[in-house]
C-alpha atoms as a printed R data frame, in Angstrom:
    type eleno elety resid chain resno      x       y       z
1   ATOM     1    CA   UNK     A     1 15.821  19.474   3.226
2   ATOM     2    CA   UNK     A     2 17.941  18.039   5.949
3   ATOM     3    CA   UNK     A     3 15.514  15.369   6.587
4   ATOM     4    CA   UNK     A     4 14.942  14.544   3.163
5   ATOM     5    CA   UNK     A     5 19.643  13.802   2.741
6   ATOM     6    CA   UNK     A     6 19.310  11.998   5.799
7   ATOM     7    CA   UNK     A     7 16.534   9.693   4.667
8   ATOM     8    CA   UNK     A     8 18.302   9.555   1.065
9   ATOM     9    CA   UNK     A     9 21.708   9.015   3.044
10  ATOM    10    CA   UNK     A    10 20.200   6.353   4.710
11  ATOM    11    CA   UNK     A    11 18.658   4.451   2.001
12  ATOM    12    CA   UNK     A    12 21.775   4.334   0.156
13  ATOM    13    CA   UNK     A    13 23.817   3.071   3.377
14  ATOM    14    CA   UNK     A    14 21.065   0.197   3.184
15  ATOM    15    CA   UNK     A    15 21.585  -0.698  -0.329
16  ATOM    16    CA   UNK     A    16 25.765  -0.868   0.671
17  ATOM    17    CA   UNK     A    17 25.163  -3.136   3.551
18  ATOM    18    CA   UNK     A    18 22.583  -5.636   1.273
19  ATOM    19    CA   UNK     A    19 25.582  -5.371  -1.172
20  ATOM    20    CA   UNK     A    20 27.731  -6.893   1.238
21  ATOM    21    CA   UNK     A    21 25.355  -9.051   2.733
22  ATOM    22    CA   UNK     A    22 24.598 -10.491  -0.981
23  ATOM    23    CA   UNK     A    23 28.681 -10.996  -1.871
24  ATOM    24    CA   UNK     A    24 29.543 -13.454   0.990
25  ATOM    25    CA   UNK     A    25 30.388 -16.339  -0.381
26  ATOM    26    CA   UNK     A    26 29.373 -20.134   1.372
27  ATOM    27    CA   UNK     A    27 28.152 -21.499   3.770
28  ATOM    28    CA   UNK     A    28 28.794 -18.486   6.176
29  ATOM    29    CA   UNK     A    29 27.213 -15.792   3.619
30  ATOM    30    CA   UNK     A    30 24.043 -18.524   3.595
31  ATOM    31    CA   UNK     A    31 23.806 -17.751   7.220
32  ATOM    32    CA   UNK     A    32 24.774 -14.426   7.763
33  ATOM    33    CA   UNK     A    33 21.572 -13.335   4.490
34  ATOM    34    CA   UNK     A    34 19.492 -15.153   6.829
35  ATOM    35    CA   UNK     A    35 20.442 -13.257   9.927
36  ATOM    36    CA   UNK     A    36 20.791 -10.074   8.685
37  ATOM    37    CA   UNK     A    37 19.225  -9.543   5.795
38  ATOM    38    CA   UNK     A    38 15.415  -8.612   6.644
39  ATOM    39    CA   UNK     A    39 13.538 -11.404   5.293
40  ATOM    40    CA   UNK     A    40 12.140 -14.743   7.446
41  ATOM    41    CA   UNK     A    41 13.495 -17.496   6.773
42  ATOM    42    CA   UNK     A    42 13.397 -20.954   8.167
43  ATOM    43    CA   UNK     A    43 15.873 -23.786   9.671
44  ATOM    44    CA   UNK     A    44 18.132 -24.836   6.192
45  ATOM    45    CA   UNK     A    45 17.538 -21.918   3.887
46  ATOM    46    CA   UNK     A    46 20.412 -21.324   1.408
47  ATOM    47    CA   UNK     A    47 20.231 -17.721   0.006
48  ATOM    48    CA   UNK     A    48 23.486 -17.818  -2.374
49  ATOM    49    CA   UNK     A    49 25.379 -15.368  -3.539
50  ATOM    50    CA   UNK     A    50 24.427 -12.722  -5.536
51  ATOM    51    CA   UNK     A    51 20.614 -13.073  -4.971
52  ATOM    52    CA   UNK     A    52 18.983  -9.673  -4.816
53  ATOM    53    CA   UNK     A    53 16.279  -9.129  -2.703
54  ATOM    54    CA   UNK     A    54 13.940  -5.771  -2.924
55  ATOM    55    CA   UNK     A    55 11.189  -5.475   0.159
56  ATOM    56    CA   UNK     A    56 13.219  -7.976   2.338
57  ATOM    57    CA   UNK     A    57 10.855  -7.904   5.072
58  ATOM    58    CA   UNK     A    58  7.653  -9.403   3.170
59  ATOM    59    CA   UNK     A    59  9.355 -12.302   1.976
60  ATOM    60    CA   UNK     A    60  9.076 -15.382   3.909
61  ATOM    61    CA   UNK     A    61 11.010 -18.209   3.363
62  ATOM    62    CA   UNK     A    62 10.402 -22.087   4.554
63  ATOM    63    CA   UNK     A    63 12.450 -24.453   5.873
64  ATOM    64    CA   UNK     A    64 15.155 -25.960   3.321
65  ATOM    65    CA   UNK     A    65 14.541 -23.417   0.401
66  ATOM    66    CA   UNK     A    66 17.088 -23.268  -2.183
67  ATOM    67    CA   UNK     A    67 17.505 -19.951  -3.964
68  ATOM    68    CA   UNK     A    68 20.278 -19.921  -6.925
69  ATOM    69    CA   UNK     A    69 22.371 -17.215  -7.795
70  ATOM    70    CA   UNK     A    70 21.569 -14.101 -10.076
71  ATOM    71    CA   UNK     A    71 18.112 -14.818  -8.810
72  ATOM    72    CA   UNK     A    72 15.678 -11.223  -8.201
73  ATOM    73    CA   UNK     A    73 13.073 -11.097  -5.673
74  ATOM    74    CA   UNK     A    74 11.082  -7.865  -5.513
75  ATOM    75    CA   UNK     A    75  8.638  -8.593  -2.489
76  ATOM    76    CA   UNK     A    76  6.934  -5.479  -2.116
77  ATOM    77    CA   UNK     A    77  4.081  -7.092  -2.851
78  ATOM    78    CA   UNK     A    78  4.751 -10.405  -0.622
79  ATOM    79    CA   UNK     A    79  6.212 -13.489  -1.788
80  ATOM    80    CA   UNK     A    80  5.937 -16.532   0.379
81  ATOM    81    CA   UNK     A    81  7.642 -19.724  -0.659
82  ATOM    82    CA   UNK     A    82  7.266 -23.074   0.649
83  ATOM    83    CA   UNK     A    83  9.538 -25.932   2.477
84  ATOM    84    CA   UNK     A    84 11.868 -27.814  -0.099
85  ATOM    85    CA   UNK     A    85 11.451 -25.272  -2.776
86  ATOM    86    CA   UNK     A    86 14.388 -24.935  -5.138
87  ATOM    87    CA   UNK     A    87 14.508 -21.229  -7.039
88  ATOM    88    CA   UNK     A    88 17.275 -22.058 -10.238
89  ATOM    89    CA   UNK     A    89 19.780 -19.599 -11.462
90  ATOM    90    CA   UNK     A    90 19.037 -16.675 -12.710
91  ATOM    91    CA   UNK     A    91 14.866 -15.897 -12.096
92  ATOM    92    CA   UNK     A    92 12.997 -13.101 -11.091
93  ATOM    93    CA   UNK     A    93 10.342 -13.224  -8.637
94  ATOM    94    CA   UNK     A    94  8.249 -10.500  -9.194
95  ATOM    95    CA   UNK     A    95  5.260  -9.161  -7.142
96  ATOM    96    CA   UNK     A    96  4.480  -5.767  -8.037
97  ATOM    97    CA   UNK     A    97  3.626  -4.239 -11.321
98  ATOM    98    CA   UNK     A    98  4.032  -0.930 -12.925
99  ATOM    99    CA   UNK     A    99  0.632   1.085 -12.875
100 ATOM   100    CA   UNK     A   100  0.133   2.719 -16.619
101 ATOM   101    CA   UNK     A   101 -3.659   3.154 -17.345
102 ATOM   102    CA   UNK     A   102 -3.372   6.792 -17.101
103 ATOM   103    CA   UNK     A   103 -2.142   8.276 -20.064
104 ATOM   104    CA   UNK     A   104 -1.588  11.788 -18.991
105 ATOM   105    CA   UNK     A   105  0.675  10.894 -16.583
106 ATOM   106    CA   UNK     A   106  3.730   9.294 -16.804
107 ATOM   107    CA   UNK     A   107  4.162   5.240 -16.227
108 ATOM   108    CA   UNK     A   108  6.984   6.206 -13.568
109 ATOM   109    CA   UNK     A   109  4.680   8.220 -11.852
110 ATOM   110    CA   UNK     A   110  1.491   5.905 -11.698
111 ATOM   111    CA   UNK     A   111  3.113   3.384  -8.348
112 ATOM   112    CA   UNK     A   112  2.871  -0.344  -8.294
113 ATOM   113    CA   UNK     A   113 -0.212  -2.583  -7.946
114 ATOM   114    CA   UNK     A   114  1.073  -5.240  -5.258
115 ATOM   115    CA   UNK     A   115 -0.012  -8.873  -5.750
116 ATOM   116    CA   UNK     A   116  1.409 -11.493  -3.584
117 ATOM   117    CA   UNK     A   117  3.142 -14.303  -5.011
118 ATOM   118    CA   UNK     A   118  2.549 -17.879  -3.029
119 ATOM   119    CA   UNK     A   119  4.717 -20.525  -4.077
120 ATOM   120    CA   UNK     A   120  3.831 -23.589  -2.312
121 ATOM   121    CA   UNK     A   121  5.709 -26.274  -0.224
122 ATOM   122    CA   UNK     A   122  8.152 -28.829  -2.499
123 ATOM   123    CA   UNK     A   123  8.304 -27.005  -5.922
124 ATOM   124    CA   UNK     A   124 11.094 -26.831  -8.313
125 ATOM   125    CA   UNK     A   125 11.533 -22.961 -10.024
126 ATOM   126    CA   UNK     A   126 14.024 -24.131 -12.958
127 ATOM   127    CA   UNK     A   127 16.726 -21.660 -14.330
128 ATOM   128    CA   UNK     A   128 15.864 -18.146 -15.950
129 ATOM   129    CA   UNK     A   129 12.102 -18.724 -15.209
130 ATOM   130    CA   UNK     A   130  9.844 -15.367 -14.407
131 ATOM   131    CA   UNK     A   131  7.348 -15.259 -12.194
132 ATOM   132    CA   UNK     A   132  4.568 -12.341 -11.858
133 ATOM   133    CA   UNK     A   133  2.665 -10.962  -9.532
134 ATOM   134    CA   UNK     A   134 -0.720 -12.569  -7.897
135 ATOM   135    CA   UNK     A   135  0.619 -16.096  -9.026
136 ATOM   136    CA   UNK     A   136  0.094 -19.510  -6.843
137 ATOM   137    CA   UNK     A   137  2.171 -22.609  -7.751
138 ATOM   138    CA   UNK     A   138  0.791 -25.248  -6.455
139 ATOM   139    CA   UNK     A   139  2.487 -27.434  -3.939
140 ATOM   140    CA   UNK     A   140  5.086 -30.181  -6.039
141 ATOM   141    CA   UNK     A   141  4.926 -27.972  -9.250
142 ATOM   142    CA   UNK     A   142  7.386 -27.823 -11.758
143 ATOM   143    CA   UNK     A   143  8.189 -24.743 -13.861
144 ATOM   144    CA   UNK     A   144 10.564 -25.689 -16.532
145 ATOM   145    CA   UNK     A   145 13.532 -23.104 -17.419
146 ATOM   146    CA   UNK     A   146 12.732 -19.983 -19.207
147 ATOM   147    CA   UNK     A   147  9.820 -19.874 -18.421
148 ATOM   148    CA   UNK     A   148  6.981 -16.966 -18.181
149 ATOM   149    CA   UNK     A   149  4.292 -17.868 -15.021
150 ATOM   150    CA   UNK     A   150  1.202 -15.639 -15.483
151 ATOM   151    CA   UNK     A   151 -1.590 -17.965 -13.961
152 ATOM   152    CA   UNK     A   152 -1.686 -19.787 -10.939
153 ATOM   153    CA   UNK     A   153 -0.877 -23.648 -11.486
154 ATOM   154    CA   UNK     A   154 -2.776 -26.516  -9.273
155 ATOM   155    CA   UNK     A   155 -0.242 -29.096  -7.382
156 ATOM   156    CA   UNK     A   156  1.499 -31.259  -9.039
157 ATOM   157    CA   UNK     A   157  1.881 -29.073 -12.470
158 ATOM   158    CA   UNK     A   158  4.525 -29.751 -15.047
159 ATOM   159    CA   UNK     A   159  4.142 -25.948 -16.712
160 ATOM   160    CA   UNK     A   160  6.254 -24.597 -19.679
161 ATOM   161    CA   UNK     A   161  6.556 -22.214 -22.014
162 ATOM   162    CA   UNK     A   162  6.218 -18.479 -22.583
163 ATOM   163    CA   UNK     A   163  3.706 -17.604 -21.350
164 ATOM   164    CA   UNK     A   164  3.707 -20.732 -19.492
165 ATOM   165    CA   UNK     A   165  0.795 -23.731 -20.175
166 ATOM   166    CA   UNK     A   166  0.417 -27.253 -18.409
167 ATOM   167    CA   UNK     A   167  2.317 -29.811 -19.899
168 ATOM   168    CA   UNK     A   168  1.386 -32.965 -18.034
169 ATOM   169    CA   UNK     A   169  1.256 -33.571 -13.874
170 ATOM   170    CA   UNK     A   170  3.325 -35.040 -12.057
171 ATOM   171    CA   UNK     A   171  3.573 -39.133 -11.729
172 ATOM   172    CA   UNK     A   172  2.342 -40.054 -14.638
């Protein structure tokens, strides 16, 4: 019993201190989620404020990423995202599902299939977008806002939609 409040007592203290860590505005609160947070991150990596990051420590970050506020990663199931990404305003990042195929048992009792999320070097996440678990965007994709990533998307993808489809590739 003793060890189960401390562990509880714990967790909670964690979830204060990411609070904090998340609120700092700047420059300085860029720097500080890098240090402190729990998740690797690269030379230039702006975290804003108000990002929210679940399973800090299997998220890895390149160098110059760009994540917007409002923004939810949930890592539990890895996300790894490349140099010169930008993440707009506003999207979730999702790499673990809800488990559900047994039906006498409830949903909140089945655990999480993990799938790790790769989004590659160069990519632009626009605002409000979603993107689920076991995806690849390939490296120099767009994902226009709103929208819903499923599939995996080859380099150079312009992809929209709910759930998103290719609209055209880059360059042309």
């Amino acid at each position: 019993m003793v060890n189960s409040l401390m562990r509880s007592v714990w967790r909670e203290g964690l979830e204060w201190y990411r609070s904090i860590l998340e609120a700092i505005p700047g420059e300085t609160g860029c720097k500080i989620r890098n240090a402190l947070y729990g998740y690797r991150a690269q030379s230039g990596c702006r975290v804003l404020r108000g990002v929210i990051i679940y399973s800090p420590a299997k998220l890895v970050l390149g160098r110059n990423v760009g994540i917007s506020p409002h923004t939810q990663l949930n890592a539990a199931g890895g996300i790894e995202i490349g140099d010169d990404t930008l993440i707009g305003p506003g999207c979730m990042i999702w790499s673990v599902n809800h488990r559900f195929e047994d039906l006498d048992a409830a949903i909140r009792c089945q655990g999480y299939e993990p799938a790790k999320i790769t989004i590659e070097r160069d990519c632009w996440i626009a605002a409000g977008s979603v993107v689920l678990p076991g995806v690849r965007i390939g490296a120099g994709s767009v994902v226009a806002a709103g929208s819903v990533v499923t599939h995996s998307c080859e380099p150079g993808s312009i992809v929209a939609g709910v759930p998103a489809q290719l609209v055209r590739k880059r360059g042309r």
